[in-house]
mmCIF file of N, CA and C in Angstrom:
data_model
loop_
_atom_site.group_PDB
_atom_site.id
_atom_site.type_symbol
_atom_site.label_atom_id
_atom_site.label_comp_id
_atom_site.label_asym_id
_atom_site.label_seq_id
_atom_site.Cartn_x
_atom_site.Cartn_y
_atom_site.Cartn_z
ATOM 1 N N MET A 153 -21.859 25.289 -66.740
ATOM 2 C CA MET A 153 -22.110 24.655 -68.021
ATOM 3 C C MET A 153 -23.577 24.227 -68.097
ATOM 4 N N ALA A 154 -24.224 24.558 -69.185
ATOM 5 C CA ALA A 154 -25.638 24.252 -69.360
ATOM 6 C C ALA A 154 -25.838 22.754 -69.571
ATOM 7 N N ASP A 155 -26.970 22.278 -69.067
ATOM 8 C CA ASP A 155 -27.330 20.877 -69.251
ATOM 9 C C ASP A 155 -27.920 20.724 -70.654
ATOM 10 N N ILE A 156 -27.195 20.050 -71.544
ATOM 11 C CA ILE A 156 -27.652 19.922 -72.937
ATOM 12 C C ILE A 156 -28.834 18.973 -73.084
ATOM 13 N N SER A 157 -29.173 18.243 -72.024
ATOM 14 C CA SER A 157 -30.308 17.339 -72.136
ATOM 15 C C SER A 157 -31.642 18.069 -71.955
ATOM 16 N N LEU A 158 -31.589 19.321 -71.485
ATOM 17 C CA LEU A 158 -32.832 20.072 -71.345
ATOM 18 C C LEU A 158 -33.280 20.573 -72.707
ATOM 19 N N GLN A 159 -34.574 20.549 -72.928
ATOM 20 C CA GLN A 159 -35.160 20.901 -74.220
ATOM 21 C C GLN A 159 -36.056 22.131 -74.097
ATOM 22 N N THR A 160 -36.265 22.788 -75.213
ATOM 23 C CA THR A 160 -37.250 23.855 -75.329
ATOM 24 C C THR A 160 -38.264 23.390 -76.366
ATOM 25 N N TYR A 161 -39.528 23.396 -75.979
ATOM 26 C CA TYR A 161 -40.582 22.859 -76.828
ATOM 27 C C TYR A 161 -41.553 23.943 -77.277
ATOM 28 N N THR A 162 -42.045 23.799 -78.494
ATOM 29 C CA THR A 162 -43.230 24.504 -78.960
ATOM 30 C C THR A 162 -44.308 23.441 -79.102
ATOM 31 N N LEU A 163 -45.463 23.700 -78.517
ATOM 32 C CA LEU A 163 -46.570 22.751 -78.593
ATOM 33 C C LEU A 163 -47.609 23.283 -79.571
ATOM 34 N N VAL A 164 -48.039 22.439 -80.495
ATOM 35 C CA VAL A 164 -49.078 22.786 -81.458
ATOM 36 C C VAL A 164 -50.270 21.887 -81.163
ATOM 37 N N ILE A 165 -51.394 22.507 -80.837
ATOM 38 C CA ILE A 165 -52.604 21.754 -80.487
ATOM 39 C C ILE A 165 -53.644 21.977 -81.575
ATOM 40 N N THR A 166 -54.070 20.889 -82.220
ATOM 41 C CA THR A 166 -55.061 20.994 -83.287
ATOM 42 C C THR A 166 -56.384 20.324 -82.937
ATOM 43 N N GLY A 167 -56.453 19.643 -81.810
ATOM 44 C CA GLY A 167 -57.679 18.975 -81.390
ATOM 45 C C GLY A 167 -58.442 19.821 -80.391
ATOM 46 N N ALA A 168 -59.756 19.843 -80.524
ATOM 47 C CA ALA A 168 -60.606 20.653 -79.645
ATOM 48 C C ALA A 168 -60.823 19.979 -78.294
ATOM 49 N N PRO A 169 -60.977 20.791 -77.240
ATOM 50 C CA PRO A 169 -61.331 20.209 -75.951
ATOM 51 C C PRO A 169 -62.722 19.589 -76.032
ATOM 52 N N TYR A 170 -62.925 18.516 -75.329
ATOM 53 C CA TYR A 170 -64.205 17.824 -75.225
ATOM 54 C C TYR A 170 -64.574 17.010 -76.457
ATOM 55 N N SER A 171 -63.812 17.110 -77.554
ATOM 56 C CA SER A 171 -64.047 16.202 -78.677
ATOM 57 C C SER A 171 -62.771 15.465 -79.048
ATOM 58 N N SER A 172 -61.680 15.758 -78.340
ATOM 59 C CA SER A 172 -60.436 15.018 -78.529
ATOM 60 C C SER A 172 -59.646 15.062 -77.220
ATOM 61 N N GLN A 173 -58.662 14.217 -77.134
ATOM 62 C CA GLN A 173 -57.780 14.186 -75.964
ATOM 63 C C GLN A 173 -56.581 15.112 -76.131
ATOM 64 N N ALA A 174 -56.463 15.765 -77.277
ATOM 65 C CA ALA A 174 -55.273 16.566 -77.563
ATOM 66 C C ALA A 174 -54.972 17.615 -76.496
ATOM 67 N N PRO A 175 -55.927 18.458 -76.091
ATOM 68 C CA PRO A 175 -55.600 19.465 -75.084
ATOM 69 C C PRO A 175 -55.199 18.865 -73.735
ATOM 70 N N GLN A 176 -55.858 17.785 -73.343
ATOM 71 C CA GLN A 176 -55.539 17.142 -72.072
ATOM 72 C C GLN A 176 -54.143 16.530 -72.105
ATOM 73 N N THR A 177 -53.850 15.815 -73.184
ATOM 74 C CA THR A 177 -52.539 15.183 -73.317
ATOM 75 C C THR A 177 -51.439 16.233 -73.393
ATOM 76 N N ALA A 178 -51.698 17.316 -74.124
ATOM 77 C CA ALA A 178 -50.720 18.394 -74.233
ATOM 78 C C ALA A 178 -50.458 19.038 -72.880
ATOM 79 N N LEU A 179 -51.500 19.246 -72.083
ATOM 80 C CA LEU A 179 -51.314 19.846 -70.766
ATOM 81 C C LEU A 179 -50.545 18.904 -69.842
ATOM 82 N N ASP A 180 -50.846 17.628 -69.887
ATOM 83 C CA ASP A 180 -50.076 16.652 -69.098
ATOM 84 C C ASP A 180 -48.601 16.698 -69.496
ATOM 85 N N PHE A 181 -48.340 16.734 -70.803
ATOM 86 C CA PHE A 181 -46.964 16.798 -71.286
ATOM 87 C C PHE A 181 -46.292 18.088 -70.813
ATOM 88 N N ALA A 182 -46.980 19.217 -70.979
ATOM 89 C CA ALA A 182 -46.398 20.516 -70.603
ATOM 90 C C ALA A 182 -46.068 20.559 -69.118
ATOM 91 N N ARG A 183 -46.969 20.081 -68.285
ATOM 92 C CA ARG A 183 -46.710 20.066 -66.840
ATOM 93 C C ARG A 183 -45.493 19.199 -66.515
ATOM 94 N N ALA A 184 -45.419 18.026 -67.120
ATOM 95 C CA ALA A 184 -44.287 17.128 -66.875
ATOM 96 C C ALA A 184 -42.985 17.736 -67.371
ATOM 97 N N ALA A 185 -43.035 18.375 -68.526
ATOM 98 C CA ALA A 185 -41.826 18.991 -69.093
ATOM 99 C C ALA A 185 -41.304 20.099 -68.189
ATOM 100 N N VAL A 186 -42.182 20.971 -67.745
ATOM 101 C CA VAL A 186 -41.776 22.076 -66.869
ATOM 102 C C VAL A 186 -41.251 21.538 -65.541
ATOM 103 N N THR A 187 -41.912 20.540 -64.998
ATOM 104 C CA THR A 187 -41.464 19.931 -63.742
ATOM 105 C C THR A 187 -40.069 19.337 -63.879
ATOM 106 N N ALA A 188 -39.769 18.803 -65.059
ATOM 107 C CA ALA A 188 -38.453 18.200 -65.307
ATOM 108 C C ALA A 188 -37.389 19.241 -65.663
ATOM 109 N N GLY A 189 -37.772 20.531 -65.708
ATOM 110 C CA GLY A 189 -36.800 21.576 -65.984
ATOM 111 C C GLY A 189 -36.730 22.028 -67.426
ATOM 112 N N HIS A 190 -37.545 21.439 -68.282
ATOM 113 C CA HIS A 190 -37.585 21.857 -69.687
ATOM 114 C C HIS A 190 -38.380 23.158 -69.806
ATOM 115 N N GLN A 191 -38.301 23.775 -70.970
ATOM 116 C CA GLN A 191 -39.040 25.009 -71.211
ATOM 117 C C GLN A 191 -40.063 24.800 -72.317
ATOM 118 N N ILE A 192 -41.181 25.503 -72.176
ATOM 119 C CA ILE A 192 -42.165 25.567 -73.249
ATOM 120 C C ILE A 192 -42.027 26.973 -73.837
ATOM 121 N N ASP A 193 -41.602 27.036 -75.093
ATOM 122 C CA ASP A 193 -41.381 28.311 -75.775
ATOM 123 C C ASP A 193 -42.694 29.018 -76.050
ATOM 124 N N ARG A 194 -43.689 28.272 -76.526
ATOM 125 C CA ARG A 194 -45.011 28.808 -76.801
ATOM 126 C C ARG A 194 -45.958 27.666 -77.104
ATOM 127 N N VAL A 195 -47.239 27.978 -77.040
ATOM 128 C CA VAL A 195 -48.294 27.048 -77.425
ATOM 129 C C VAL A 195 -49.024 27.688 -78.590
ATOM 130 N N PHE A 196 -49.190 26.914 -79.660
ATOM 131 C CA PHE A 196 -49.860 27.421 -80.850
ATOM 132 C C PHE A 196 -51.111 26.586 -81.088
ATOM 133 N N LEU A 197 -52.259 27.249 -81.155
ATOM 134 C CA LEU A 197 -53.531 26.578 -81.408
ATOM 135 C C LEU A 197 -53.889 26.738 -82.879
ATOM 136 N N TYR A 198 -54.251 25.635 -83.498
ATOM 137 C CA TYR A 198 -54.544 25.634 -84.928
ATOM 138 C C TYR A 198 -55.758 24.752 -85.179
ATOM 139 N N GLY A 199 -56.517 25.048 -86.222
ATOM 140 C CA GLY A 199 -57.698 24.234 -86.526
ATOM 141 C C GLY A 199 -58.665 24.277 -85.355
ATOM 142 N N ASP A 200 -59.260 23.132 -85.038
ATOM 143 C CA ASP A 200 -60.219 23.064 -83.933
ATOM 144 C C ASP A 200 -59.575 23.283 -82.565
ATOM 145 N N GLY A 201 -58.269 23.237 -82.511
ATOM 146 C CA GLY A 201 -57.579 23.506 -81.249
ATOM 147 C C GLY A 201 -57.829 24.904 -80.725
ATOM 148 N N ILE A 202 -58.225 25.827 -81.599
ATOM 149 C CA ILE A 202 -58.450 27.206 -81.159
ATOM 150 C C ILE A 202 -59.606 27.316 -80.169
ATOM 151 N N HIS A 203 -60.473 26.312 -80.120
ATOM 152 C CA HIS A 203 -61.586 26.355 -79.163
ATOM 153 C C HIS A 203 -61.084 26.430 -77.719
ATOM 154 N N MET A 204 -59.839 26.036 -77.501
ATOM 155 C CA MET A 204 -59.255 26.138 -76.160
ATOM 156 C C MET A 204 -59.123 27.574 -75.700
ATOM 157 N N ALA A 205 -59.104 28.521 -76.624
ATOM 158 C CA ALA A 205 -58.926 29.924 -76.278
ATOM 159 C C ALA A 205 -60.248 30.670 -76.106
ATOM 160 N N SER A 206 -61.351 29.958 -76.191
ATOM 161 C CA SER A 206 -62.650 30.613 -76.074
ATOM 162 C C SER A 206 -63.010 30.884 -74.616
ATOM 163 N N ALA A 207 -63.415 32.124 -74.348
ATOM 164 C CA ALA A 207 -63.872 32.491 -73.008
ATOM 165 C C ALA A 207 -65.310 32.048 -72.772
ATOM 166 N N LEU A 208 -65.958 31.494 -73.784
ATOM 167 C CA LEU A 208 -67.364 31.124 -73.673
ATOM 168 C C LEU A 208 -67.593 29.644 -73.399
ATOM 169 N N ILE A 209 -66.545 28.851 -73.368
ATOM 170 C CA ILE A 209 -66.719 27.427 -73.053
ATOM 171 C C ILE A 209 -67.107 27.295 -71.590
ATOM 172 N N CYS A 210 -68.133 26.515 -71.342
ATOM 173 C CA CYS A 210 -68.637 26.357 -69.980
ATOM 174 C C CYS A 210 -69.051 24.899 -69.758
ATOM 175 N N PRO A 211 -68.088 24.031 -69.423
ATOM 176 C CA PRO A 211 -68.424 22.618 -69.221
ATOM 177 C C PRO A 211 -69.218 22.404 -67.928
ATOM 178 N N PRO A 212 -69.889 21.276 -67.804
ATOM 179 C CA PRO A 212 -70.574 20.959 -66.552
ATOM 180 C C PRO A 212 -69.581 20.980 -65.380
ATOM 181 N N SER A 213 -70.075 21.282 -64.202
ATOM 182 C CA SER A 213 -69.205 21.466 -63.037
ATOM 183 C C SER A 213 -68.452 20.202 -62.630
ATOM 184 N N ASP A 214 -68.905 19.033 -63.075
ATOM 185 C CA ASP A 214 -68.211 17.799 -62.704
ATOM 186 C C ASP A 214 -67.179 17.365 -63.752
ATOM 187 N N GLU A 215 -66.905 18.231 -64.749
ATOM 188 C CA GLU A 215 -65.897 17.944 -65.773
ATOM 189 C C GLU A 215 -64.746 18.940 -65.650
ATOM 190 N N PRO A 216 -63.541 18.535 -66.048
ATOM 191 C CA PRO A 216 -62.424 19.497 -66.044
ATOM 192 C C PRO A 216 -62.688 20.630 -67.026
ATOM 193 N N HIS A 217 -62.314 21.811 -66.635
ATOM 194 C CA HIS A 217 -62.457 22.992 -67.496
ATOM 195 C C HIS A 217 -61.117 23.209 -68.180
ATOM 196 N N TRP A 218 -60.888 22.501 -69.306
ATOM 197 C CA TRP A 218 -59.588 22.502 -69.971
ATOM 198 C C TRP A 218 -59.113 23.896 -70.379
ATOM 199 N N PRO A 219 -59.961 24.744 -70.960
ATOM 200 C CA PRO A 219 -59.474 26.090 -71.292
ATOM 201 C C PRO A 219 -58.991 26.862 -70.059
ATOM 202 N N ARG A 220 -59.709 26.782 -68.955
ATOM 203 C CA ARG A 220 -59.287 27.484 -67.739
ATOM 204 C C ARG A 220 -58.002 26.874 -67.182
ATOM 205 N N LEU A 221 -57.903 25.552 -67.181
ATOM 206 C CA LEU A 221 -56.686 24.899 -66.688
ATOM 207 C C LEU A 221 -55.480 25.306 -67.529
ATOM 208 N N TRP A 222 -55.667 25.362 -68.843
ATOM 209 C CA TRP A 222 -54.584 25.807 -69.722
ATOM 210 C C TRP A 222 -54.226 27.262 -69.439
ATOM 211 N N SER A 223 -55.232 28.123 -69.305
ATOM 212 C CA SER A 223 -54.967 29.540 -69.033
ATOM 213 C C SER A 223 -54.171 29.720 -67.750
ATOM 214 N N GLU A 224 -54.534 28.989 -66.725
ATOM 215 C CA GLU A 224 -53.820 29.081 -65.447
ATOM 216 C C GLU A 224 -52.379 28.610 -65.588
ATOM 217 N N PHE A 225 -52.172 27.503 -66.287
ATOM 218 C CA PHE A 225 -50.824 26.981 -66.495
ATOM 219 C C PHE A 225 -49.967 27.975 -67.278
ATOM 220 N N LEU A 226 -50.522 28.519 -68.357
ATOM 221 C CA LEU A 226 -49.779 29.461 -69.192
ATOM 222 C C LEU A 226 -49.409 30.718 -68.408
ATOM 223 N N ALA A 227 -50.350 31.245 -67.648
ATOM 224 C CA ALA A 227 -50.084 32.451 -66.862
ATOM 225 C C ALA A 227 -49.037 32.178 -65.778
ATOM 226 N N GLU A 228 -49.166 31.056 -65.104
ATOM 227 C CA GLU A 228 -48.223 30.710 -64.036
ATOM 228 C C GLU A 228 -46.793 30.620 -64.545
ATOM 229 N N HIS A 229 -46.621 30.067 -65.740
ATOM 230 C CA HIS A 229 -45.276 29.851 -66.287
ATOM 231 C C HIS A 229 -44.892 30.895 -67.341
ATOM 232 N N GLN A 230 -45.743 31.899 -67.515
ATOM 233 C CA GLN A 230 -45.497 32.991 -68.466
ATOM 234 C C GLN A 230 -45.134 32.473 -69.857
ATOM 235 N N ILE A 231 -45.971 31.571 -70.347
ATOM 236 C CA ILE A 231 -45.775 30.954 -71.660
ATOM 237 C C ILE A 231 -46.720 31.629 -72.650
ATOM 238 N N PRO A 232 -46.205 32.162 -73.752
ATOM 239 C CA PRO A 232 -47.082 32.750 -74.766
ATOM 240 C C PRO A 232 -47.958 31.682 -75.424
ATOM 241 N N ALA A 233 -49.197 32.075 -75.719
ATOM 242 C CA ALA A 233 -50.128 31.159 -76.377
ATOM 243 C C ALA A 233 -50.839 31.909 -77.491
ATOM 244 N N VAL A 234 -50.802 31.323 -78.679
ATOM 245 C CA VAL A 234 -51.318 31.977 -79.876
ATOM 246 C C VAL A 234 -52.359 31.082 -80.543
ATOM 247 N N ALA A 235 -53.479 31.689 -80.921
ATOM 248 C CA ALA A 235 -54.487 31.012 -81.724
ATOM 249 C C ALA A 235 -54.357 31.531 -83.151
ATOM 250 N N CYS A 236 -54.268 30.632 -84.097
ATOM 251 C CA CYS A 236 -54.142 31.001 -85.512
ATOM 252 C C CYS A 236 -55.326 31.869 -85.933
ATOM 253 N N VAL A 237 -55.038 33.022 -86.511
ATOM 254 C CA VAL A 237 -56.093 33.969 -86.871
ATOM 255 C C VAL A 237 -57.071 33.376 -87.872
ATOM 256 N N ALA A 238 -56.600 32.684 -88.879
ATOM 257 C CA ALA A 238 -57.509 32.113 -89.880
ATOM 258 C C ALA A 238 -58.426 31.066 -89.249
ATOM 259 N N SER A 239 -57.847 30.198 -88.430
ATOM 260 C CA SER A 239 -58.651 29.177 -87.745
ATOM 261 C C SER A 239 -59.643 29.830 -86.788
ATOM 262 N N ALA A 240 -59.192 30.859 -86.088
ATOM 263 C CA ALA A 240 -60.039 31.525 -85.098
ATOM 264 C C ALA A 240 -61.244 32.202 -85.762
ATOM 265 N N LEU A 241 -60.985 32.974 -86.792
ATOM 266 C CA LEU A 241 -62.085 33.693 -87.442
ATOM 267 C C LEU A 241 -63.105 32.735 -88.043
ATOM 268 N N ARG A 242 -62.637 31.630 -88.620
ATOM 269 C CA ARG A 242 -63.566 30.641 -89.193
ATOM 270 C C ARG A 242 -64.465 30.018 -88.132
ATOM 271 N N ARG A 243 -63.981 29.957 -86.897
ATOM 272 C CA ARG A 243 -64.702 29.257 -85.827
ATOM 273 C C ARG A 243 -65.313 30.208 -84.797
ATOM 274 N N GLY A 244 -65.303 31.504 -85.089
ATOM 275 C CA GLY A 244 -65.970 32.452 -84.209
ATOM 276 C C GLY A 244 -65.196 32.839 -82.966
ATOM 277 N N LEU A 245 -63.882 32.693 -82.983
ATOM 278 C CA LEU A 245 -63.056 33.156 -81.866
ATOM 279 C C LEU A 245 -62.509 34.524 -82.257
ATOM 280 N N ILE A 246 -62.843 35.546 -81.470
ATOM 281 C CA ILE A 246 -62.554 36.921 -81.839
ATOM 282 C C ILE A 246 -61.862 37.637 -80.682
ATOM 283 N N ASP A 247 -60.824 38.414 -80.993
ATOM 284 C CA ASP A 247 -60.224 39.293 -79.982
ATOM 285 C C ASP A 247 -60.707 40.718 -80.240
ATOM 286 N N SER A 248 -60.306 41.651 -79.403
ATOM 287 C CA SER A 248 -60.809 43.023 -79.553
ATOM 288 C C SER A 248 -60.360 43.661 -80.868
ATOM 289 N N GLY A 249 -59.162 43.312 -81.352
ATOM 290 C CA GLY A 249 -58.690 43.853 -82.623
ATOM 291 C C GLY A 249 -59.529 43.386 -83.796
ATOM 292 N N GLU A 250 -59.827 42.093 -83.836
ATOM 293 C CA GLU A 250 -60.658 41.557 -84.922
ATOM 294 C C GLU A 250 -62.104 42.031 -84.771
ATOM 295 N N GLN A 251 -62.549 42.229 -83.532
ATOM 296 C CA GLN A 251 -63.891 42.762 -83.298
ATOM 297 C C GLN A 251 -64.029 44.135 -83.953
ATOM 298 N N ALA A 252 -63.044 44.990 -83.727
ATOM 299 C CA ALA A 252 -63.076 46.324 -84.316
ATOM 300 C C ALA A 252 -62.916 46.260 -85.837
ATOM 301 N N ARG A 253 -61.995 45.436 -86.295
ATOM 302 C CA ARG A 253 -61.725 45.334 -87.736
ATOM 303 C C ARG A 253 -62.963 44.923 -88.525
ATOM 304 N N TYR A 254 -63.710 43.947 -87.989
ATOM 305 C CA TYR A 254 -64.884 43.434 -88.694
ATOM 306 C C TYR A 254 -66.197 44.007 -88.169
ATOM 307 N N GLU A 255 -66.087 45.001 -87.268
ATOM 308 C CA GLU A 255 -67.262 45.666 -86.700
ATOM 309 C C GLU A 255 -68.243 44.663 -86.097
ATOM 310 N N LEU A 256 -67.710 43.791 -85.260
ATOM 311 C CA LEU A 256 -68.518 42.778 -84.581
ATOM 312 C C LEU A 256 -68.978 43.299 -83.222
ATOM 313 N N SER A 257 -69.993 42.682 -82.669
ATOM 314 C CA SER A 257 -70.584 43.176 -81.422
ATOM 315 C C SER A 257 -69.842 42.742 -80.165
ATOM 316 N N ALA A 258 -68.963 41.759 -80.262
ATOM 317 C CA ALA A 258 -68.290 41.269 -79.055
ATOM 318 C C ALA A 258 -67.004 40.535 -79.417
ATOM 319 N N HIS A 259 -66.217 40.252 -78.400
ATOM 320 C CA HIS A 259 -65.054 39.377 -78.563
ATOM 321 C C HIS A 259 -65.102 38.337 -77.458
ATOM 322 N N ASN A 260 -64.393 37.234 -77.665
ATOM 323 C CA ASN A 260 -64.544 36.113 -76.740
ATOM 324 C C ASN A 260 -63.249 35.333 -76.502
ATOM 325 N N ILE A 261 -62.122 35.988 -76.582
ATOM 326 C CA ILE A 261 -60.866 35.262 -76.369
ATOM 327 C C ILE A 261 -60.513 35.267 -74.885
ATOM 328 N N ARG A 262 -60.020 34.152 -74.437
ATOM 329 C CA ARG A 262 -59.642 33.952 -73.039
ATOM 330 C C ARG A 262 -58.198 34.403 -72.836
ATOM 331 N N THR A 263 -57.960 35.103 -71.751
ATOM 332 C CA THR A 263 -56.604 35.495 -71.371
ATOM 333 C C THR A 263 -55.855 34.254 -70.916
ATOM 334 N N PRO A 264 -54.623 34.033 -71.269
ATOM 335 C CA PRO A 264 -53.645 34.891 -71.905
ATOM 336 C C PRO A 264 -53.461 34.627 -73.407
ATOM 337 N N PHE A 265 -54.428 33.961 -74.032
ATOM 338 C CA PHE A 265 -54.306 33.648 -75.453
ATOM 339 C C PHE A 265 -54.362 34.917 -76.298
ATOM 340 N N GLU A 266 -53.680 34.878 -77.431
ATOM 341 C CA GLU A 266 -53.701 35.962 -78.407
ATOM 342 C C GLU A 266 -53.991 35.361 -79.768
ATOM 343 N N ILE A 267 -54.540 36.178 -80.652
ATOM 344 C CA ILE A 267 -54.771 35.751 -82.026
ATOM 345 C C ILE A 267 -53.654 36.334 -82.882
ATOM 346 N N ALA A 268 -53.036 35.490 -83.697
ATOM 347 C CA ALA A 268 -51.954 35.930 -84.574
ATOM 348 C C ALA A 268 -51.866 34.974 -85.756
ATOM 349 N N GLY A 269 -51.029 35.324 -86.703
ATOM 350 C CA GLY A 269 -50.866 34.513 -87.903
ATOM 351 C C GLY A 269 -49.839 33.415 -87.729
ATOM 352 N N LEU A 270 -49.650 32.661 -88.793
ATOM 353 C CA LEU A 270 -48.684 31.566 -88.777
ATOM 354 C C LEU A 270 -47.256 32.056 -88.550
ATOM 355 N N GLY A 271 -47.010 33.323 -88.804
ATOM 356 C CA GLY A 271 -45.690 33.885 -88.567
ATOM 357 C C GLY A 271 -45.262 33.737 -87.117
ATOM 358 N N GLU A 272 -46.214 33.819 -86.198
ATOM 359 C CA GLU A 272 -45.913 33.622 -84.776
ATOM 360 C C GLU A 272 -45.346 32.220 -84.538
ATOM 361 N N TRP A 273 -45.926 31.261 -85.236
ATOM 362 C CA TRP A 273 -45.461 29.889 -85.059
ATOM 363 C C TRP A 273 -44.090 29.707 -85.700
ATOM 364 N N VAL A 274 -43.930 30.293 -86.865
ATOM 365 C CA VAL A 274 -42.650 30.189 -87.569
ATOM 366 C C VAL A 274 -41.536 30.819 -86.739
ATOM 367 N N GLU A 275 -41.850 31.898 -86.041
ATOM 368 C CA GLU A 275 -40.865 32.565 -85.204
ATOM 369 C C GLU A 275 -40.432 31.707 -84.021
ATOM 370 N N ALA A 276 -41.098 30.617 -83.814
ATOM 371 C CA ALA A 276 -40.754 29.734 -82.707
ATOM 372 C C ALA A 276 -39.505 28.925 -83.037
ATOM 373 N N GLY A 277 -38.635 29.474 -83.834
ATOM 374 C CA GLY A 277 -37.435 28.786 -84.267
ATOM 375 C C GLY A 277 -36.403 28.572 -83.179
ATOM 376 N N THR A 278 -36.611 29.163 -82.015
ATOM 377 C CA THR A 278 -35.654 28.994 -80.930
ATOM 378 C C THR A 278 -35.873 27.698 -80.158
ATOM 379 N N CYS A 279 -36.932 27.002 -80.450
ATOM 380 C CA CYS A 279 -37.201 25.769 -79.706
ATOM 381 C C CYS A 279 -36.383 24.618 -80.295
ATOM 382 N N SER A 280 -36.169 23.606 -79.474
ATOM 383 C CA SER A 280 -35.424 22.455 -79.959
ATOM 384 C C SER A 280 -36.349 21.381 -80.534
ATOM 385 N N LYS A 281 -37.633 21.423 -80.141
ATOM 386 C CA LYS A 281 -38.577 20.427 -80.647
ATOM 387 C C LYS A 281 -39.966 21.034 -80.759
ATOM 388 N N VAL A 282 -40.665 20.656 -81.822
ATOM 389 C CA VAL A 282 -42.072 21.016 -81.994
ATOM 390 C C VAL A 282 -42.863 19.727 -81.845
ATOM 391 N N ILE A 283 -43.860 19.757 -80.970
ATOM 392 C CA ILE A 283 -44.679 18.564 -80.744
ATOM 393 C C ILE A 283 -46.122 18.898 -81.068
ATOM 394 N N TYR A 284 -46.749 18.057 -81.892
ATOM 395 C CA TYR A 284 -48.140 18.238 -82.298
ATOM 396 C C TYR A 284 -49.036 17.349 -81.456
ATOM 397 N N PHE A 285 -50.150 17.931 -81.034
ATOM 398 C CA PHE A 285 -51.197 17.191 -80.339
ATOM 399 C C PHE A 285 -52.460 17.394 -81.174
ATOM 400 N N HIS A 286 -52.900 16.331 -81.829
ATOM 401 C CA HIS A 286 -54.032 16.471 -82.742
ATOM 402 C C HIS A 286 -55.146 15.528 -82.352
ATOM 403 N N SER A 287 -56.258 15.663 -83.057
ATOM 404 C CA SER A 287 -57.462 14.900 -82.709
ATOM 405 C C SER A 287 -57.353 13.429 -83.066
ATOM 406 N N GLY A 288 -56.443 13.099 -83.928
ATOM 407 C CA GLY A 288 -56.273 11.697 -84.324
ATOM 408 C C GLY A 288 -57.269 11.263 -85.380
ATOM 409 N N ALA A 289 -58.100 12.183 -85.835
ATOM 410 C CA ALA A 289 -59.098 11.823 -86.847
ATOM 411 C C ALA A 289 -58.521 11.914 -88.228
#
C-alpha cells in the first residue's frame, strides 16, 4: 500500500540567482523533499528565474555556484527542468533550436535545462503540489 503522505511537487522559480534567495531556498526545499522520500515532478523557471539555466554565469570562487548546484541536483535525481521560452528569449537565454531559428551566433543553456513553453508547466498536472519560489519584490 502506497504511503499517501508522500507528495509530488512541481517547483516554479521566478527569482534570479544572486539577486534573490529564491533559487537557494528552492534547492534547499528540493533536497529536503527528496531526502524525505517525496518526488519532484519538474522544475519550471519563469521570469528572472531563467538565469539559473545560463551556462555563462560565473560567480566568484568563494560564492556558491547556484546554477551548477541545481544542474548537478537535477541530473542526479533525473528531474526535468524547463525554462520558459518567452522569459528566456527576452533575457538572452538561448538553446540550439532557438539559435538556429533566429540565426544567432551562439547558445548558452546549461544542461540539463531545456527551453519550452508554458504548456510544459501545465502538463505538470500529475503533481500534488505546485510551490513558487519568487524574488519577493
